[in-house]
């Protein structure tokens, strides 16, 4: 057992003179604080310059699996027949509502518009109803018709071209009015809405966070420090993302993740460090020694927490779609920058502030009393009824997660956008008024130069499948297995118009059936439903690897932190349970549509395929963040006193309020993100916010002490070889001092035993 030290006499050597990496960091921070802060200020200013245009470099796609059948077919069709994959739709309607699209004046204006669009350098494959007289391009009531086209290039080039085309083609053109839709318009509108919503989220989150920090610390100076660290983290990560966009695609969702985690984690870490520093000051240390001890104790916890969260987010690198990979880039960067700012910039500021960290006391927050007494009473109550609390909490968490068993995976479409957005209005018109919804058609790439008879037989078989409205191929047009047009379209691929929603189980099933239709030539299917089918398959294939990365690295890091074999296993299981409420709520609210009116979104009956993966990685990492804070302090108390139950009570007493405050602040940030008008961003923010609150207020307060009471001293067991390994590489903490606001065990036994 490590003996306690008195407040006035730390350990035998000065905290600043300790060997090892933390000792060296402590020496630099405490001896060169002004130089460090100047360098960090210059780096932050540079980050503002570099990261200023990052939003314009991001893309809203990234769900397609590179190398999949749909990806290959899309690329080949775009190269050979650009009109097969239109990404821009012009919805044309007569300005005079009494006419229809076949009126001569309307037709003339529409043909002129199509010719003008075809002359655009960035546009390929313009096709219009007035050119082909294809009824699939004409509304059932004759009041609207379509001009389809493909803007060439990658997503960035498409966005740039669309910005130039929009003002020239939207609105009145002679006898017709034009509205723009299609995948390119939906993606562009999503980026604009997300960028606007992110600014609003920051405006909401920052002042509310500052107020909460003032309440926690009761000092304006102490409260401002975590917020400043959070701002530095966000600015630094934006600069990193701007550099990454020079080499690879980065999803627009990455900036939302940067804001949420940059503010949340940086504030968590700074909150933890500032609280420990103030405790050391209260114990009688001078400011430099207090900073050194804080780095060697709480700093170790922050380091392990950051590594654990970074690994959880890095697990998304195993997936092939750049939507998830770019979020991994953002997550790793923001976690490491948050930790670095907390472990370098913040301690330097604390050295310079000295006791002034408690300046500007405000008449809010906790004053006097016995800090943590309520948490200690709760911990004792839970441990006295450990089986009841353990079983009851697990049962409630599992019940909250039950809706997830009915989850249906889909893909994002225009209904993610606010209902008044023009791109969404156009897509709604296509779904409701046009036969087969042209924007969701499937395309089959045909290779091998099949004979006309073989292609006709294949097209007829496909046209007989459920939900297929029409099949158009070089062999003609087919409906229900019969040729309805002897004049074949001038294309070399098979177009399948269907009535199923593009992101529905029916459309995915149709893709699988088309791919199973026998043919004497090679076929590759693409289109929105085919992309979804390949995404689901690719995600499911890589998911076990991501889970394995998270589980194995978490087990290793928690073992190195605690030296226990059992505690890492308990941590993984408990953290998993803490996410059940989030996943249940996602299905109950966003898939099934409960509370859709209050929250302002349109339910689609499914969940974006990749989003639960992202939410799991983020929420599990944040849960580990709080788990590391708690078990680290419990371990510290156990090494001082040697009594397991006392250590659990004191650990919860010292961290319960801190973890709850950190969770509340992070939840505020996530809920601010959740005010987005884009449904997936709303789901991410509100879902992760709920998970954070459930973890801090239910799992850490009830389940963890109950489970640790049941496991007893076995919690800390490890074989001798592993124990030696942990002591060699685990960066052990020094024993802490006793704090004046907590009676020592010689003054009053925590558990009530003599």
PDB file of N, CA, C and O in Angstrom, residues 523-555:
ATOM      1  N   UNK A 523     -23.082  -8.875 -67.264  1.00  0.00           N
ATOM      2  CA  UNK A 523     -23.911  -7.734 -66.861  1.00  0.00           C
ATOM      3  C   UNK A 523     -23.409  -7.175 -65.533  1.00  0.00           C
ATOM      4  O   UNK A 523     -22.927  -7.917 -64.681  1.00  0.00           O
ATOM      5  N   UNK A 524     -23.543  -5.865 -65.371  1.00  0.00           N
ATOM      6  CA  UNK A 524     -23.224  -5.187 -64.111  1.00  0.00           C
ATOM      7  C   UNK A 524     -24.314  -4.162 -63.855  1.00  0.00           C
ATOM      8  O   UNK A 524     -24.601  -3.330 -64.721  1.00  0.00           O
ATOM      9  N   UNK A 525     -24.921  -4.215 -62.666  1.00  0.00           N
ATOM     10  CA  UNK A 525     -26.071  -3.374 -62.345  1.00  0.00           C
ATOM     11  C   UNK A 525     -25.635  -2.199 -61.486  1.00  0.00           C
ATOM     12  O   UNK A 525     -24.864  -2.362 -60.534  1.00  0.00           O
ATOM     13  N   UNK A 526     -26.148  -1.016 -61.814  1.00  0.00           N
ATOM     14  CA  UNK A 526     -25.908   0.160 -60.978  1.00  0.00           C
ATOM     15  C   UNK A 526     -27.192   0.968 -60.874  1.00  0.00           C
ATOM     16  O   UNK A 526     -28.231   0.576 -61.385  1.00  0.00           O
ATOM     17  N   UNK A 527     -27.113   2.097 -60.201  1.00  0.00           N
ATOM     18  CA  UNK A 527     -28.277   2.894 -59.873  1.00  0.00           C
ATOM     19  C   UNK A 527     -28.383   3.040 -58.369  1.00  0.00           C
ATOM     20  O   UNK A 527     -27.673   2.360 -57.618  1.00  0.00           O
ATOM     21  N   UNK A 528     -29.240   3.935 -57.855  1.00  0.00           N
ATOM     22  CA  UNK A 528     -29.311   4.180 -56.413  1.00  0.00           C
ATOM     23  C   UNK A 528     -29.513   2.919 -55.581  1.00  0.00           C
ATOM     24  O   UNK A 528     -28.858   2.735 -54.552  1.00  0.00           O
ATOM     25  N   UNK A 529     -30.430   2.040 -55.997  1.00  0.00           N
ATOM     26  CA  UNK A 529     -30.680   0.829 -55.217  1.00  0.00           C
ATOM     27  C   UNK A 529     -29.496  -0.127 -55.275  1.00  0.00           C
ATOM     28  O   UNK A 529     -29.197  -0.828 -54.297  1.00  0.00           O
ATOM     29  N   UNK A 530     -28.810  -0.189 -56.411  1.00  0.00           N
ATOM     30  CA  UNK A 530     -27.637  -1.057 -56.521  1.00  0.00           C
ATOM     31  C   UNK A 530     -26.495  -0.545 -55.648  1.00  0.00           C
ATOM     32  O   UNK A 530     -25.775  -1.337 -55.018  1.00  0.00           O
ATOM     33  N   UNK A 531     -26.323   0.773 -55.614  1.00  0.00           N
ATOM     34  CA  UNK A 531     -25.308   1.356 -54.728  1.00  0.00           C
ATOM     35  C   UNK A 531     -25.628   1.020 -53.276  1.00  0.00           C
ATOM     36  O   UNK A 531     -24.740   0.659 -52.491  1.00  0.00           O
ATOM     37  N   UNK A 532     -26.906   1.119 -52.909  1.00  0.00           N
ATOM     38  CA  UNK A 532     -27.311   0.783 -51.543  1.00  0.00           C
ATOM     39  C   UNK A 532     -27.027  -0.685 -51.234  1.00  0.00           C
ATOM     40  O   UNK A 532     -26.499  -1.008 -50.159  1.00  0.00           O
ATOM     41  N   UNK A 533     -27.363  -1.582 -52.145  1.00  0.00           N
ATOM     42  CA  UNK A 533     -27.122  -3.012 -51.921  1.00  0.00           C
ATOM     43  C   UNK A 533     -25.637  -3.293 -51.720  1.00  0.00           C
ATOM     44  O   UNK A 533     -25.249  -4.054 -50.815  1.00  0.00           O
ATOM     45  N   UNK A 534     -24.791  -2.675 -52.539  1.00  0.00           N
ATOM     46  CA  UNK A 534     -23.348  -2.893 -52.408  1.00  0.00           C
ATOM     47  C   UNK A 534     -22.804  -2.263 -51.136  1.00  0.00           C
ATOM     48  O   UNK A 534     -21.891  -2.802 -50.497  1.00  0.00           O
ATOM     49  N   UNK A 535     -23.368  -1.112 -50.752  1.00  0.00           N
ATOM     50  CA  UNK A 535     -22.937  -0.462 -49.516  1.00  0.00           C
ATOM     51  C   UNK A 535     -23.273  -1.318 -48.306  1.00  0.00           C
ATOM     52  O   UNK A 535     -22.453  -1.483 -47.391  1.00  0.00           O
ATOM     53  N   UNK A 536     -24.473  -1.860 -48.284  1.00  0.00           N
ATOM     54  CA  UNK A 536     -24.873  -2.721 -47.174  1.00  0.00           C
ATOM     55  C   UNK A 536     -23.963  -3.945 -47.081  1.00  0.00           C
ATOM     56  O   UNK A 536     -23.518  -4.327 -45.997  1.00  0.00           O
ATOM     57  N   UNK A 537     -23.671  -4.540 -48.222  1.00  0.00           N
ATOM     58  CA  UNK A 537     -22.812  -5.723 -48.228  1.00  0.00           C
ATOM     59  C   UNK A 537     -21.393  -5.371 -47.780  1.00  0.00           C
ATOM     60  O   UNK A 537     -20.801  -6.061 -46.941  1.00  0.00           O
ATOM     61  N   UNK A 538     -20.841  -4.279 -48.329  1.00  0.00           N
ATOM     62  CA  UNK A 538     -19.479  -3.890 -47.968  1.00  0.00           C
ATOM     63  C   UNK A 538     -19.343  -3.491 -46.512  1.00  0.00           C
ATOM     64  O   UNK A 538     -18.360  -3.825 -45.851  1.00  0.00           O
ATOM     65  N   UNK A 539     -20.361  -2.789 -45.984  1.00  0.00           N
ATOM     66  CA  UNK A 539     -20.320  -2.378 -44.582  1.00  0.00           C
ATOM     67  C   UNK A 539     -20.396  -3.587 -43.664  1.00  0.00           C
ATOM     68  O   UNK A 539     -19.654  -3.689 -42.680  1.00  0.00           O
ATOM     69  N   UNK A 540     -21.315  -4.504 -43.972  1.00  0.00           N
ATOM     70  CA  UNK A 540     -21.453  -5.711 -43.145  1.00  0.00           C
ATOM     71  C   UNK A 540     -20.185  -6.561 -43.176  1.00  0.00           C
ATOM     72  O   UNK A 540     -19.801  -7.173 -42.169  1.00  0.00           O
ATOM     73  N   UNK A 541     -19.519  -6.567 -44.310  1.00  0.00           N
ATOM     74  CA  UNK A 541     -18.300  -7.366 -44.455  1.00  0.00           C
ATOM     75  C   UNK A 541     -17.148  -6.808 -43.615  1.00  0.00           C
ATOM     76  O   UNK A 541     -16.353  -7.565 -43.049  1.00  0.00           O
ATOM     77  N   UNK A 542     -17.073  -5.483 -43.507  1.00  0.00           N
ATOM     78  CA  UNK A 542     -15.963  -4.863 -42.776  1.00  0.00           C
ATOM     79  C   UNK A 542     -16.275  -4.596 -41.301  1.00  0.00           C
ATOM     80  O   UNK A 542     -15.360  -4.333 -40.519  1.00  0.00           O
ATOM     81  N   UNK A 543     -17.558  -4.626 -40.929  1.00  0.00           N
ATOM     82  CA  UNK A 543     -17.944  -4.282 -39.565  1.00  0.00           C
ATOM     83  C   UNK A 543     -17.255  -5.144 -38.503  1.00  0.00           C
ATOM     84  O   UNK A 543     -16.786  -4.611 -37.485  1.00  0.00           O
ATOM     85  N   UNK A 544     -17.168  -6.487 -38.669  1.00  0.00           N
ATOM     86  CA  UNK A 544     -16.480  -7.284 -37.640  1.00  0.00           C
ATOM     87  C   UNK A 544     -15.036  -6.853 -37.410  1.00  0.00           C
ATOM     88  O   UNK A 544     -14.547  -6.905 -36.271  1.00  0.00           O
ATOM     89  N   UNK A 545     -14.351  -6.422 -38.471  1.00  0.00           N
ATOM     90  CA  UNK A 545     -12.965  -5.970 -38.307  1.00  0.00           C
ATOM     91  C   UNK A 545     -12.909  -4.684 -37.487  1.00  0.00           C
ATOM     92  O   UNK A 545     -12.028  -4.521 -36.629  1.00  0.00           O
ATOM     93  N   UNK A 546     -13.850  -3.774 -37.743  1.00  0.00           N
ATOM     94  CA  UNK A 546     -13.877  -2.533 -36.960  1.00  0.00           C
ATOM     95  C   UNK A 546     -14.151  -2.822 -35.491  1.00  0.00           C
ATOM     96  O   UNK A 546     -13.503  -2.263 -34.597  1.00  0.00           O
ATOM     97  N   UNK A 547     -15.105  -3.707 -35.227  1.00  0.00           N
ATOM     98  CA  UNK A 547     -15.421  -4.062 -33.842  1.00  0.00           C
ATOM     99  C   UNK A 547     -14.223  -4.740 -33.173  1.00  0.00           C
ATOM    100  O   UNK A 547     -13.949  -4.507 -31.985  1.00  0.00           O
ATOM    101  N   UNK A 548     -13.516  -5.567 -33.925  1.00  0.00           N
ATOM    102  CA  UNK A 548     -12.339  -6.244 -33.359  1.00  0.00           C
ATOM    103  C   UNK A 548     -11.246  -5.238 -33.002  1.00  0.00           C
ATOM    104  O   UNK A 548     -10.608  -5.346 -31.948  1.00  0.00           O
ATOM    105  N   UNK A 549     -11.038  -4.246 -33.868  1.00  0.00           N
ATOM    106  CA  UNK A 549     -10.033  -3.207 -33.581  1.00  0.00           C
ATOM    107  C   UNK A 549     -10.389  -2.484 -32.294  1.00  0.00           C
ATOM    108  O   UNK A 549      -9.545  -2.269 -31.411  1.00  0.00           O
ATOM    109  N   UNK A 550     -11.657  -2.089 -32.168  1.00  0.00           N
ATOM    110  CA  UNK A 550     -12.096  -1.367 -30.974  1.00  0.00           C
ATOM    111  C   UNK A 550     -11.930  -2.227 -29.731  1.00  0.00           C
ATOM    112  O   UNK A 550     -11.394  -1.781 -28.703  1.00  0.00           O
ATOM    113  N   UNK A 551     -12.392  -3.476 -29.802  1.00  0.00           N
ATOM    114  CA  UNK A 551     -12.371  -4.342 -28.624  1.00  0.00           C
ATOM    115  C   UNK A 551     -10.945  -4.642 -28.170  1.00  0.00           C
ATOM    116  O   UNK A 551     -10.611  -4.512 -26.982  1.00  0.00           O
ATOM    117  N   UNK A 552     -10.097  -5.044 -29.100  1.00  0.00           N
ATOM    118  CA  UNK A 552      -8.734  -5.455 -28.734  1.00  0.00           C
ATOM    119  C   UNK A 552      -7.942  -4.272 -28.184  1.00  0.00           C
ATOM    120  O   UNK A 552      -7.290  -4.377 -27.132  1.00  0.00           O
ATOM    121  N   UNK A 553      -7.987  -3.137 -28.868  1.00  0.00           N
ATOM    122  CA  UNK A 553      -7.197  -1.996 -28.396  1.00  0.00           C
ATOM    123  C   UNK A 553      -7.744  -1.450 -27.079  1.00  0.00           C
ATOM    124  O   UNK A 553      -6.969  -1.005 -26.225  1.00  0.00           O
ATOM    125  N   UNK A 554      -9.064  -1.478 -26.923  1.00  0.00           N
ATOM    126  CA  UNK A 554      -9.643  -1.031 -25.652  1.00  0.00           C
ATOM    127  C   UNK A 554      -9.191  -1.930 -24.509  1.00  0.00           C
ATOM    128  O   UNK A 554      -8.814  -1.448 -23.428  1.00  0.00           O
ATOM    129  N   UNK A 555      -9.211  -3.222 -24.725  1.00  0.00           N
ATOM    130  CA  UNK A 555      -8.768  -4.163 -23.694  1.00  0.00           C
ATOM    131  C   UNK A 555      -7.312  -3.897 -23.311  1.00  0.00           C
ATOM    132  O   UNK A 555      -6.955  -3.883 -22.124  1.00  0.00           O
TER     133      UNK A 555
END
